[in-house]
């Protein structure tokens, strides 16, 4: 009941959040796309896990300490915790903006509401810090500002949870595709032209095939990042590049060579069937580290 109320409230923000999100998306693309490996770092490609959520706990913990130290009138401790909170908040925001660049549709709208609440939160905390640094005798104003900032951050954190847990943004699209299989399955294609992505089916699986000489490489068709169709992508430097946000997966291993994905792509072995066609065997589930 309460969750439904909050969901409706968030949805109602699309009036301003949609155009703002589209503007931010264009702006962030212009900033981050040329940065390549910096953006990959901020996305968490090196970690095999999104970096943003791993960083968000630090500012929230620090802001909670600020409240505690304010109550105990430990002024210096409160100010130090506030500085650390603001700095870690800025770092988490940077990683969050890298992820935000590659959102679309409803996740982008809700992420815009999240980012707005978090931005207002950090601005409120910066004003609180500025007032504190003036060393006022009466600290009521900066304390009230900190409490307002805390409310904004908690609301922003709730909305951030919606982006991931309700809308599945930055969730591995193959999270429930466990392990390798032991059974070879027939592919529904016979002709695989050299160097061109080909969409194929094997039972319930949809794959993208790329033939390189005598070797046929096969990865799952659905991009681990946000579900883009890899068979509509391009082959670049031994990788398939997703047409939606540009993630690259190594054709021979499924390894993530370029973000925004932080996950690998499930990989399949391909061989000639006795009947003359082709058949595949899944050999990896995707995700994990560098092979
Ligand atoms: S869906 Fe985002 S890179 Fe493929």
PDB file of C-alpha atoms and ligand atoms in Angstrom:
ATOM      1  CA  UNK A   1       0.000   0.000   0.000  1.00  0.00           C
ATOM      2  CA  UNK A   2       2.716   2.445   1.086  1.00  0.00           C
ATOM      3  CA  UNK A   3       5.042   1.223  -1.699  1.00  0.00           C
ATOM      4  CA  UNK A   4       2.258   1.743  -4.270  1.00  0.00           C
ATOM      5  CA  UNK A   5       1.723   5.301  -2.994  1.00  0.00           C
ATOM      6  CA  UNK A   6       5.442   6.066  -3.349  1.00  0.00           C
ATOM      7  CA  UNK A   7       5.554   4.489  -6.819  1.00  0.00           C
ATOM      8  CA  UNK A   8       2.644   6.697  -7.970  1.00  0.00           C
ATOM      9  CA  UNK A   9       4.290   9.735  -6.436  1.00  0.00           C
ATOM     10  CA  UNK A  10       7.544   8.990  -8.269  1.00  0.00           C
ATOM     11  CA  UNK A  11       5.686   8.325 -11.542  1.00  0.00           C
ATOM     12  CA  UNK A  12       3.942  11.706 -11.245  1.00  0.00           C
ATOM     13  CA  UNK A  13       7.354  13.399 -11.407  1.00  0.00           C
ATOM     14  CA  UNK A  14       7.794  12.349 -15.049  1.00  0.00           C
ATOM     15  CA  UNK A  15       6.293  15.707 -16.133  1.00  0.00           C
ATOM     16  CA  UNK A  16       9.575  17.440 -15.319  1.00  0.00           C
ATOM     17  CA  UNK A  17      11.889  14.440 -14.910  1.00  0.00           C
ATOM     18  CA  UNK A  18      11.494  13.141 -18.476  1.00  0.00           C
ATOM     19  CA  UNK A  19      12.660  16.302 -20.299  1.00  0.00           C
ATOM     20  CA  UNK A  20      15.310  16.948 -17.660  1.00  0.00           C
ATOM     21  CA  UNK A  21      16.515  13.326 -17.958  1.00  0.00           C
ATOM     22  CA  UNK A  22      16.739  13.581 -21.749  1.00  0.00           C
ATOM     23  CA  UNK A  23      18.729  16.798 -21.449  1.00  0.00           C
ATOM     24  CA  UNK A  24      21.021  15.270 -18.811  1.00  0.00           C
ATOM     25  CA  UNK A  25      21.440  12.135 -20.942  1.00  0.00           C
ATOM     26  CA  UNK A  26      22.697  14.174 -23.900  1.00  0.00           C
ATOM     27  CA  UNK A  27      24.944  16.283 -21.689  1.00  0.00           C
ATOM     28  CA  UNK A  28      26.434  13.306 -19.837  1.00  0.00           C
ATOM     29  CA  UNK A  29      26.970  11.392 -23.087  1.00  0.00           C
ATOM     30  CA  UNK A  30      28.937  14.336 -24.460  1.00  0.00           C
ATOM     31  CA  UNK A  31      31.037  14.420 -21.275  1.00  0.00           C
ATOM     32  CA  UNK A  32      31.578  10.719 -20.563  1.00  0.00           C
ATOM     33  CA  UNK A  33      31.636   8.984 -23.957  1.00  0.00           C
ATOM     34  CA  UNK A  34      34.997  10.492 -25.031  1.00  0.00           C
ATOM     35  CA  UNK A  35      36.487   9.503 -21.662  1.00  0.00           C
ATOM     36  CA  UNK A  36      36.374   5.766 -22.473  1.00  0.00           C
ATOM     37  CA  UNK A  37      38.295   3.928 -19.778  1.00  0.00           C
ATOM     38  CA  UNK A  38      37.487   6.584 -17.123  1.00  0.00           C
ATOM     39  CA  UNK A  39      33.812   5.902 -17.696  1.00  0.00           C
ATOM     40  CA  UNK A  40      34.484   2.134 -17.618  1.00  0.00           C
ATOM     41  CA  UNK A  41      36.209   2.634 -14.252  1.00  0.00           C
ATOM     42  CA  UNK A  42      33.274   4.642 -12.873  1.00  0.00           C
ATOM     43  CA  UNK A  43      30.768   2.070 -14.176  1.00  0.00           C
ATOM     44  CA  UNK A  44      32.693  -0.661 -12.309  1.00  0.00           C
ATOM     45  CA  UNK A  45      33.826  -2.756 -15.283  1.00  0.00           C
ATOM     46  CA  UNK A  46      37.111  -3.517 -13.429  1.00  0.00           C
ATOM     47  CA  UNK A  47      35.091  -4.704 -10.414  1.00  0.00           C
ATOM     48  CA  UNK A  48      32.577  -6.915 -12.224  1.00  0.00           C
ATOM     49  CA  UNK A  49      29.955  -5.008 -10.245  1.00  0.00           C
ATOM     50  CA  UNK A  50      28.472  -1.522 -10.431  1.00  0.00           C
ATOM     51  CA  UNK A  51      30.683   0.915  -8.480  1.00  0.00           C
ATOM     52  CA  UNK A  52      27.955   3.433  -7.612  1.00  0.00           C
ATOM     53  CA  UNK A  53      26.004   1.336  -5.049  1.00  0.00           C
ATOM     54  CA  UNK A  54      29.258   0.274  -3.373  1.00  0.00           C
ATOM     55  CA  UNK A  55      30.117   3.947  -2.740  1.00  0.00           C
ATOM     56  CA  UNK A  56      26.731   5.169  -1.527  1.00  0.00           C
ATOM     57  CA  UNK A  57      26.960   3.620   1.947  1.00  0.00           C
ATOM     58  CA  UNK A  58      29.840   5.876   2.979  1.00  0.00           C
ATOM     59  CA  UNK A  59      28.059   9.278   2.738  1.00  0.00           C
ATOM     60  CA  UNK A  60      24.907   7.903   4.360  1.00  0.00           C
ATOM     61  CA  UNK A  61      26.988   6.514   7.238  1.00  0.00           C
ATOM     62  CA  UNK A  62      28.859   9.812   7.600  1.00  0.00           C
ATOM     63  CA  UNK A  63      25.664  11.882   7.518  1.00  0.00           C
ATOM     64  CA  UNK A  64      24.213   9.646  10.234  1.00  0.00           C
ATOM     65  CA  UNK A  65      27.325  10.319  12.330  1.00  0.00           C
ATOM     66  CA  UNK A  66      26.827  14.066  11.807  1.00  0.00           C
ATOM     67  CA  UNK A  67      23.403  13.804  13.466  1.00  0.00           C
ATOM     68  CA  UNK A  68      24.871  11.798  16.342  1.00  0.00           C
ATOM     69  CA  UNK A  69      27.771  14.218  16.906  1.00  0.00           C
ATOM     70  CA  UNK A  70      25.412  17.211  16.674  1.00  0.00           C
ATOM     71  CA  UNK A  71      23.197  15.700  19.367  1.00  0.00           C
ATOM     72  CA  UNK A  72      26.273  15.160  21.572  1.00  0.00           C
ATOM     73  CA  UNK A  73      27.511  18.683  20.710  1.00  0.00           C
ATOM     74  CA  UNK A  74      30.826  17.263  19.422  1.00  0.00           C
ATOM     75  CA  UNK A  75      31.293  20.105  16.974  1.00  0.00           C
ATOM     76  CA  UNK A  76      34.660  19.236  15.474  1.00  0.00           C
ATOM     77  CA  UNK A  77      33.728  15.579  15.030  1.00  0.00           C
ATOM     78  CA  UNK A  78      30.450  16.587  13.349  1.00  0.00           C
ATOM     79  CA  UNK A  79      32.269  18.914  10.958  1.00  0.00           C
ATOM     80  CA  UNK A  80      34.872  16.268  10.032  1.00  0.00           C
ATOM     81  CA  UNK A  81      32.147  13.666   9.425  1.00  0.00           C
ATOM     82  CA  UNK A  82      30.306  16.204   7.291  1.00  0.00           C
ATOM     83  CA  UNK A  83      33.373  16.898   5.122  1.00  0.00           C
ATOM     84  CA  UNK A  84      33.978  13.162   4.600  1.00  0.00           C
ATOM     85  CA  UNK A  85      30.274  12.711   3.868  1.00  0.00           C
ATOM     86  CA  UNK A  86      30.265  15.455   1.212  1.00  0.00           C
ATOM     87  CA  UNK A  87      33.452  14.164  -0.453  1.00  0.00           C
ATOM     88  CA  UNK A  88      32.223  10.553  -0.568  1.00  0.00           C
ATOM     89  CA  UNK A  89      28.806  11.797  -1.739  1.00  0.00           C
ATOM     90  CA  UNK A  90      30.545  13.566  -4.646  1.00  0.00           C
ATOM     91  CA  UNK A  91      32.482  10.371  -5.535  1.00  0.00           C
ATOM     92  CA  UNK A  92      29.286   8.284  -5.455  1.00  0.00           C
ATOM     93  CA  UNK A  93      27.530  10.902  -7.601  1.00  0.00           C
ATOM     94  CA  UNK A  94      30.309  10.751 -10.200  1.00  0.00           C
ATOM     95  CA  UNK A  95      29.940   6.973 -10.511  1.00  0.00           C
ATOM     96  CA  UNK A  96      26.154   7.375 -10.548  1.00  0.00           C
ATOM     97  CA  UNK A  97      26.304   9.886 -13.391  1.00  0.00           C
ATOM     98  CA  UNK A  98      28.409   7.425 -15.426  1.00  0.00           C
ATOM     99  CA  UNK A  99      25.614   4.825 -15.009  1.00  0.00           C
ATOM    100  CA  UNK A 100      22.894   7.424 -15.615  1.00  0.00           C
ATOM    101  CA  UNK A 101      24.411   8.210 -19.034  1.00  0.00           C
ATOM    102  CA  UNK A 102      23.259   4.805 -20.331  1.00  0.00           C
ATOM    103  CA  UNK A 103      19.716   4.749 -18.967  1.00  0.00           C
ATOM    104  CA  UNK A 104      16.668   4.932 -21.214  1.00  0.00           C
ATOM    105  CA  UNK A 105      12.891   5.200 -20.829  1.00  0.00           C
ATOM    106  CA  UNK A 106      11.376   4.818 -17.380  1.00  0.00           C
ATOM    107  CA  UNK A 107      14.662   3.956 -15.589  1.00  0.00           C
ATOM    108  CA  UNK A 108      16.054   7.289 -16.840  1.00  0.00           C
ATOM    109  CA  UNK A 109      12.991   9.186 -15.549  1.00  0.00           C
ATOM    110  CA  UNK A 110      13.199   7.602 -12.096  1.00  0.00           C
ATOM    111  CA  UNK A 111      16.993   7.963 -12.041  1.00  0.00           C
ATOM    112  CA  UNK A 112      16.471  11.679 -12.739  1.00  0.00           C
ATOM    113  CA  UNK A 113      14.222  11.996  -9.667  1.00  0.00           C
ATOM    114  CA  UNK A 114      16.852  10.077  -7.664  1.00  0.00           C
ATOM    115  CA  UNK A 115      19.700  12.276  -8.925  1.00  0.00           C
ATOM    116  CA  UNK A 116      17.705  15.449  -8.233  1.00  0.00           C
ATOM    117  CA  UNK A 117      17.000  14.461  -4.617  1.00  0.00           C
ATOM    118  CA  UNK A 118      20.648  13.509  -4.102  1.00  0.00           C
ATOM    119  CA  UNK A 119      21.898  16.735  -5.703  1.00  0.00           C
ATOM    120  CA  UNK A 120      19.619  18.847  -3.497  1.00  0.00           C
ATOM    121  CA  UNK A 121      20.871  16.797  -0.552  1.00  0.00           C
ATOM    122  CA  UNK A 122      24.554  17.532  -1.205  1.00  0.00           C
ATOM    123  CA  UNK A 123      23.840  21.224  -1.854  1.00  0.00           C
ATOM    124  CA  UNK A 124      22.022  21.454   1.481  1.00  0.00           C
ATOM    125  CA  UNK A 125      24.953  19.764   3.235  1.00  0.00           C
ATOM    126  CA  UNK A 126      27.469  22.108   1.566  1.00  0.00           C
ATOM    127  CA  UNK A 127      25.487  25.132   2.806  1.00  0.00           C
ATOM    128  CA  UNK A 128      25.359  23.556   6.274  1.00  0.00           C
ATOM    129  CA  UNK A 129      29.150  23.102   6.187  1.00  0.00           C
ATOM    130  CA  UNK A 130      29.702  26.690   5.038  1.00  0.00           C
ATOM    131  CA  UNK A 131      27.640  27.995   7.967  1.00  0.00           C
ATOM    132  CA  UNK A 132      29.480  25.684  10.403  1.00  0.00           C
ATOM    133  CA  UNK A 133      32.867  26.926   9.178  1.00  0.00           C
ATOM    134  CA  UNK A 134      31.833  30.442  10.247  1.00  0.00           C
ATOM    135  CA  UNK A 135      31.891  29.004  13.810  1.00  0.00           C
ATOM    136  CA  UNK A 136      28.517  30.410  14.921  1.00  0.00           C
ATOM    137  CA  UNK A 137      27.696  30.249  18.629  1.00  0.00           C
ATOM    138  CA  UNK A 138      24.198  29.077  17.815  1.00  0.00           C
ATOM    139  CA  UNK A 139      24.401  26.008  15.503  1.00  0.00           C
ATOM    140  CA  UNK A 140      20.637  25.635  15.051  1.00  0.00           C
ATOM    141  CA  UNK A 141      20.650  26.650  11.370  1.00  0.00           C
ATOM    142  CA  UNK A 142      23.417  24.264  10.176  1.00  0.00           C
ATOM    143  CA  UNK A 143      21.930  21.441  12.244  1.00  0.00           C
ATOM    144  CA  UNK A 144      18.482  22.001  10.716  1.00  0.00           C
ATOM    145  CA  UNK A 145      20.090  22.110   7.253  1.00  0.00           C
ATOM    146  CA  UNK A 146      21.849  18.809   7.963  1.00  0.00           C
ATOM    147  CA  UNK A 147      18.558  17.219   8.977  1.00  0.00           C
ATOM    148  CA  UNK A 148      16.883  18.500   5.801  1.00  0.00           C
ATOM    149  CA  UNK A 149      19.846  17.127   3.792  1.00  0.00           C
ATOM    150  CA  UNK A 150      19.490  13.777   5.543  1.00  0.00           C
ATOM    151  CA  UNK A 151      15.806  13.618   4.605  1.00  0.00           C
ATOM    152  CA  UNK A 152      16.632  14.360   0.960  1.00  0.00           C
ATOM    153  CA  UNK A 153      19.355  11.706   0.899  1.00  0.00           C
ATOM    154  CA  UNK A 154      17.103   9.043   2.442  1.00  0.00           C
ATOM    155  CA  UNK A 155      14.322   9.839  -0.059  1.00  0.00           C
ATOM    156  CA  UNK A 156      16.920   9.772  -2.859  1.00  0.00           C
ATOM    157  CA  UNK A 157      18.244   6.406  -1.648  1.00  0.00           C
ATOM    158  CA  UNK A 158      14.718   4.943  -1.668  1.00  0.00           C
ATOM    159  CA  UNK A 159      14.191   6.141  -5.247  1.00  0.00           C
ATOM    160  CA  UNK A 160      17.617   4.770  -6.239  1.00  0.00           C
ATOM    161  CA  UNK A 161      16.440   1.398  -4.939  1.00  0.00           C
ATOM    162  CA  UNK A 162      13.442   1.662  -7.277  1.00  0.00           C
ATOM    163  CA  UNK A 163      15.772   2.141 -10.248  1.00  0.00           C
ATOM    164  CA  UNK A 164      17.596  -1.112  -9.486  1.00  0.00           C
ATOM    165  CA  UNK A 165      15.181  -3.418  -7.653  1.00  0.00           C
ATOM    166  CA  UNK A 166      11.926  -2.473  -9.395  1.00  0.00           C
ATOM    167  CA  UNK A 167      13.148  -1.449 -12.843  1.00  0.00           C
ATOM    168  CA  UNK A 168      16.216  -3.719 -13.042  1.00  0.00           C
ATOM    169  CA  UNK A 169      18.622  -1.027 -14.220  1.00  0.00           C
ATOM    170  CA  UNK A 170      22.283  -2.228 -14.178  1.00  0.00           C
ATOM    171  CA  UNK A 171      21.114  -5.743 -13.246  1.00  0.00           C
ATOM    172  CA  UNK A 172      22.811  -8.624 -15.082  1.00  0.00           C
ATOM    173  CA  UNK A 173      20.325  -9.807 -17.725  1.00  0.00           C
ATOM    174  CA  UNK A 174      21.716 -13.350 -17.287  1.00  0.00           C
ATOM    175  CA  UNK A 175      21.608 -13.485 -13.494  1.00  0.00           C
ATOM    176  CA  UNK A 176      19.397 -16.577 -13.547  1.00  0.00           C
ATOM    177  CA  UNK A 177      21.242 -18.374 -16.314  1.00  0.00           C
ATOM    178  CA  UNK A 178      23.239 -20.784 -14.227  1.00  0.00           C
ATOM    179  CA  UNK A 179      26.379 -22.603 -15.338  1.00  0.00           C
ATOM    180  CA  UNK A 180      27.216 -24.664 -18.361  1.00  0.00           C
ATOM    181  CA  UNK A 181      25.061 -27.344 -19.949  1.00  0.00           C
ATOM    182  CA  UNK A 182      26.075 -30.878 -20.950  1.00  0.00           C
ATOM    183  CA  UNK A 183      23.742 -31.251 -23.894  1.00  0.00           C
ATOM    184  CA  UNK A 184      24.454 -30.126 -27.444  1.00  0.00           C
ATOM    185  CA  UNK A 185      21.530 -28.441 -29.186  1.00  0.00           C
ATOM    186  CA  UNK A 186      20.876 -27.971 -32.889  1.00  0.00           C
ATOM    187  CA  UNK A 187      21.054 -24.438 -34.292  1.00  0.00           C
ATOM    188  CA  UNK A 188      18.345 -23.253 -36.669  1.00  0.00           C
ATOM    189  CA  UNK A 189      20.838 -21.794 -39.204  1.00  0.00           C
ATOM    190  CA  UNK A 190      22.962 -23.478 -41.828  1.00  0.00           C
ATOM    191  CA  UNK A 191      24.621 -20.519 -43.539  1.00  0.00           C
ATOM    192  CA  UNK A 192      26.911 -18.336 -41.377  1.00  0.00           C
ATOM    193  CA  UNK A 193      28.680 -15.681 -43.472  1.00  0.00           C
ATOM    194  CA  UNK A 194      32.179 -14.595 -42.373  1.00  0.00           C
ATOM    195  CA  UNK A 195      32.435 -11.641 -39.927  1.00  0.00           C
ATOM    196  CA  UNK A 196      28.742 -10.768 -39.925  1.00  0.00           C
ATOM    197  CA  UNK A 197      26.597 -11.144 -36.760  1.00  0.00           C
ATOM    198  CA  UNK A 198      23.869 -13.729 -37.307  1.00  0.00           C
ATOM    199  CA  UNK A 199      20.924 -14.288 -34.986  1.00  0.00           C
ATOM    200  CA  UNK A 200      20.145 -17.958 -34.329  1.00  0.00           C
ATOM    201  CA  UNK A 201      18.081 -20.133 -32.015  1.00  0.00           C
ATOM    202  CA  UNK A 202      19.001 -23.299 -30.169  1.00  0.00           C
ATOM    203  CA  UNK A 203      15.986 -24.590 -28.229  1.00  0.00           C
ATOM    204  CA  UNK A 204      14.860 -21.745 -25.951  1.00  0.00           C
ATOM    205  CA  UNK A 205      18.153 -19.845 -26.325  1.00  0.00           C
ATOM    206  CA  UNK A 206      18.663 -16.989 -28.770  1.00  0.00           C
ATOM    207  CA  UNK A 207      22.279 -16.485 -29.786  1.00  0.00           C
ATOM    208  CA  UNK A 208      24.460 -14.245 -31.885  1.00  0.00           C
ATOM    209  CA  UNK A 209      26.955 -16.083 -34.095  1.00  0.00           C
ATOM    210  CA  UNK A 210      30.038 -14.608 -35.724  1.00  0.00           C
ATOM    211  CA  UNK A 211      32.172 -16.795 -37.964  1.00  0.00           C
ATOM    212  CA  UNK A 212      35.894 -16.009 -38.112  1.00  0.00           C
ATOM    213  CA  UNK A 213      37.488 -18.338 -40.651  1.00  0.00           C
ATOM    214  CA  UNK A 214      36.665 -21.907 -39.659  1.00  0.00           C
ATOM    215  CA  UNK A 215      35.689 -20.893 -36.110  1.00  0.00           C
ATOM    216  CA  UNK A 216      32.124 -19.953 -35.228  1.00  0.00           C
ATOM    217  CA  UNK A 217      31.833 -17.890 -32.033  1.00  0.00           C
ATOM    218  CA  UNK A 218      28.544 -17.822 -30.195  1.00  0.00           C
ATOM    219  CA  UNK A 219      27.344 -15.553 -27.394  1.00  0.00           C
ATOM    220  CA  UNK A 220      23.896 -15.043 -25.959  1.00  0.00           C
ATOM    221  CA  UNK A 221      21.924 -12.577 -28.083  1.00  0.00           C
ATOM    222  CA  UNK A 222      20.659 -10.472 -25.140  1.00  0.00           C
ATOM    223  CA  UNK A 223      23.225  -7.935 -23.892  1.00  0.00           C
ATOM    224  CA  UNK A 224      24.015  -8.433 -20.195  1.00  0.00           C
ATOM    225  CA  UNK A 225      23.853  -4.673 -19.576  1.00  0.00           C
ATOM    226  CA  UNK A 226      20.252  -3.816 -20.451  1.00  0.00           C
ATOM    227  CA  UNK A 227      19.040  -6.400 -22.943  1.00  0.00           C
ATOM    228  CA  UNK A 228      20.193  -4.905 -26.254  1.00  0.00           C
ATOM    229  CA  UNK A 229      20.140  -7.176 -29.369  1.00  0.00           C
ATOM    230  CA  UNK A 230      23.766  -8.102 -30.055  1.00  0.00           C
ATOM    231  CA  UNK A 231      22.968  -9.520 -33.505  1.00  0.00           C
ATOM    232  CA  UNK A 232      22.174  -5.920 -34.538  1.00  0.00           C
ATOM    233  CA  UNK A 233      25.587  -4.797 -33.274  1.00  0.00           C
ATOM    234  CA  UNK A 234      28.907  -4.531 -35.066  1.00  0.00           C
ATOM    235  CA  UNK A 235      32.072  -6.606 -34.987  1.00  0.00           C
ATOM    236  CA  UNK A 236      35.042  -4.515 -33.778  1.00  0.00           C
ATOM    237  CA  UNK A 237      38.531  -5.782 -32.855  1.00  0.00           C
ATOM    238  CA  UNK A 238      37.401  -9.351 -32.147  1.00  0.00           C
ATOM    239  CA  UNK A 239      34.411  -8.121 -30.126  1.00  0.00           C
ATOM    240  CA  UNK A 240      30.714  -7.660 -30.717  1.00  0.00           C
ATOM    241  CA  UNK A 241      29.578  -4.121 -29.863  1.00  0.00           C
ATOM    242  CA  UNK A 242      26.050  -3.675 -28.536  1.00  0.00           C
ATOM    243  CA  UNK A 243      23.960  -1.239 -30.606  1.00  0.00           C
ATOM    244  CA  UNK A 244      22.268   0.289 -27.558  1.00  0.00           C
ATOM    245  CA  UNK A 245      25.040   1.691 -25.319  1.00  0.00           C
ATOM    246  CA  UNK A 246      28.232   0.370 -26.894  1.00  0.00           C
ATOM    247  CA  UNK A 247      29.288  -2.408 -24.500  1.00  0.00           C
ATOM    248  CA  UNK A 248      31.815  -4.741 -26.134  1.00  0.00           C
ATOM    249  CA  UNK A 249      32.158  -8.464 -25.486  1.00  0.00           C
ATOM    250  CA  UNK A 250      35.087 -10.549 -26.698  1.00  0.00           C
ATOM    251  CA  UNK A 251      33.747 -13.035 -29.219  1.00  0.00           C
ATOM    252  CA  UNK A 252      35.955 -15.942 -28.121  1.00  0.00           C
ATOM    253  CA  UNK A 253      35.343 -15.595 -24.357  1.00  0.00           C
ATOM    254  CA  UNK A 254      32.301 -13.365 -23.728  1.00  0.00           C
ATOM    255  CA  UNK A 255      34.551 -11.177 -21.554  1.00  0.00           C
ATOM    256  CA  UNK A 256      33.435  -7.530 -21.122  1.00  0.00           C
ATOM    257  CA  UNK A 257      36.033  -5.484 -23.000  1.00  0.00           C
ATOM    258  CA  UNK A 258      34.184  -2.179 -22.705  1.00  0.00           C
ATOM    259  CA  UNK A 259      31.372  -0.877 -20.492  1.00  0.00           C
ATOM    260  CA  UNK A 260      28.831   0.200 -19.501  1.00  0.00           C
ATOM    261  CA  UNK A 261      28.283  -3.498 -18.842  1.00  0.00           C
ATOM    262  CA  UNK A 262      29.968  -4.776 -15.709  1.00  0.00           C
ATOM    263  CA  UNK A 263      29.095  -8.371 -16.621  1.00  0.00           C
ATOM    264  CA  UNK A 264      30.383 -10.901 -19.129  1.00  0.00           C
ATOM    265  CA  UNK A 265      28.199 -12.455 -21.780  1.00  0.00           C
ATOM    266  CA  UNK A 266      27.241 -16.167 -21.689  1.00  0.00           C
ATOM    267  CA  UNK A 267      29.349 -18.053 -24.228  1.00  0.00           C
ATOM    268  CA  UNK A 268      28.648 -21.184 -26.282  1.00  0.00           C
ATOM    269  CA  UNK A 269      30.789 -23.712 -28.132  1.00  0.00           C
ATOM    270  CA  UNK A 270      29.775 -24.376 -31.731  1.00  0.00           C
ATOM    271  CA  UNK A 271      30.531 -27.482 -33.784  1.00  0.00           C
ATOM    272  CA  UNK A 272      29.390 -29.161 -36.940  1.00  0.00           C
ATOM    273  CA  UNK A 273      26.500 -31.563 -36.390  1.00  0.00           C
ATOM    274  CA  UNK A 274      26.614 -35.042 -37.883  1.00  0.00           C
ATOM    275  CA  UNK A 275      23.561 -34.063 -39.902  1.00  0.00           C
ATOM    276  CA  UNK A 276      25.586 -31.288 -41.587  1.00  0.00           C
ATOM    277  CA  UNK A 277      24.156 -28.307 -39.724  1.00  0.00           C
ATOM    278  CA  UNK A 278      25.529 -26.690 -36.558  1.00  0.00           C
ATOM    279  CA  UNK A 279      25.002 -27.372 -32.870  1.00  0.00           C
ATOM    280  CA  UNK A 280      25.920 -25.510 -29.667  1.00  0.00           C
ATOM    281  CA  UNK A 281      26.779 -26.183 -26.043  1.00  0.00           C
ATOM    282  CA  UNK A 282      26.671 -23.508 -23.352  1.00  0.00           C
ATOM    283  CA  UNK A 283      30.062 -23.317 -21.633  1.00  0.00           C
ATOM    284  CA  UNK A 284      29.732 -20.254 -19.406  1.00  0.00           C
ATOM    285  CA  UNK A 285      26.996 -18.462 -17.531  1.00  0.00           C
ATOM    286  CA  UNK A 286      28.382 -14.969 -18.048  1.00  0.00           C
ATOM    287  CA  UNK A 287      29.525 -12.601 -15.224  1.00  0.00           C
ATOM    288  CA  UNK A 288      32.675 -13.266 -13.212  1.00  0.00           C
ATOM    289  CA  UNK A 289      36.191 -11.980 -13.832  1.00  0.00           C
ATOM    290  CA  UNK A 290      38.617 -11.780 -16.688  1.00  0.00           C
ATOM    291  CA  UNK A 291      39.194 -15.211 -18.239  1.00  0.00           C
TER     292      UNK A 291
HETATM  293  S1  LIG B   1      22.080  -2.906 -23.621  1.00  0.00           S
HETATM  294 FE1  LIG B   1      23.415  -1.360 -22.877  1.00  0.00          FE
HETATM  295  S2  LIG B   1      25.268  -1.840 -23.824  1.00  0.00           S
HETATM  296 FE2  LIG B   1      23.971  -3.417 -24.460  1.00  0.00          FE
END
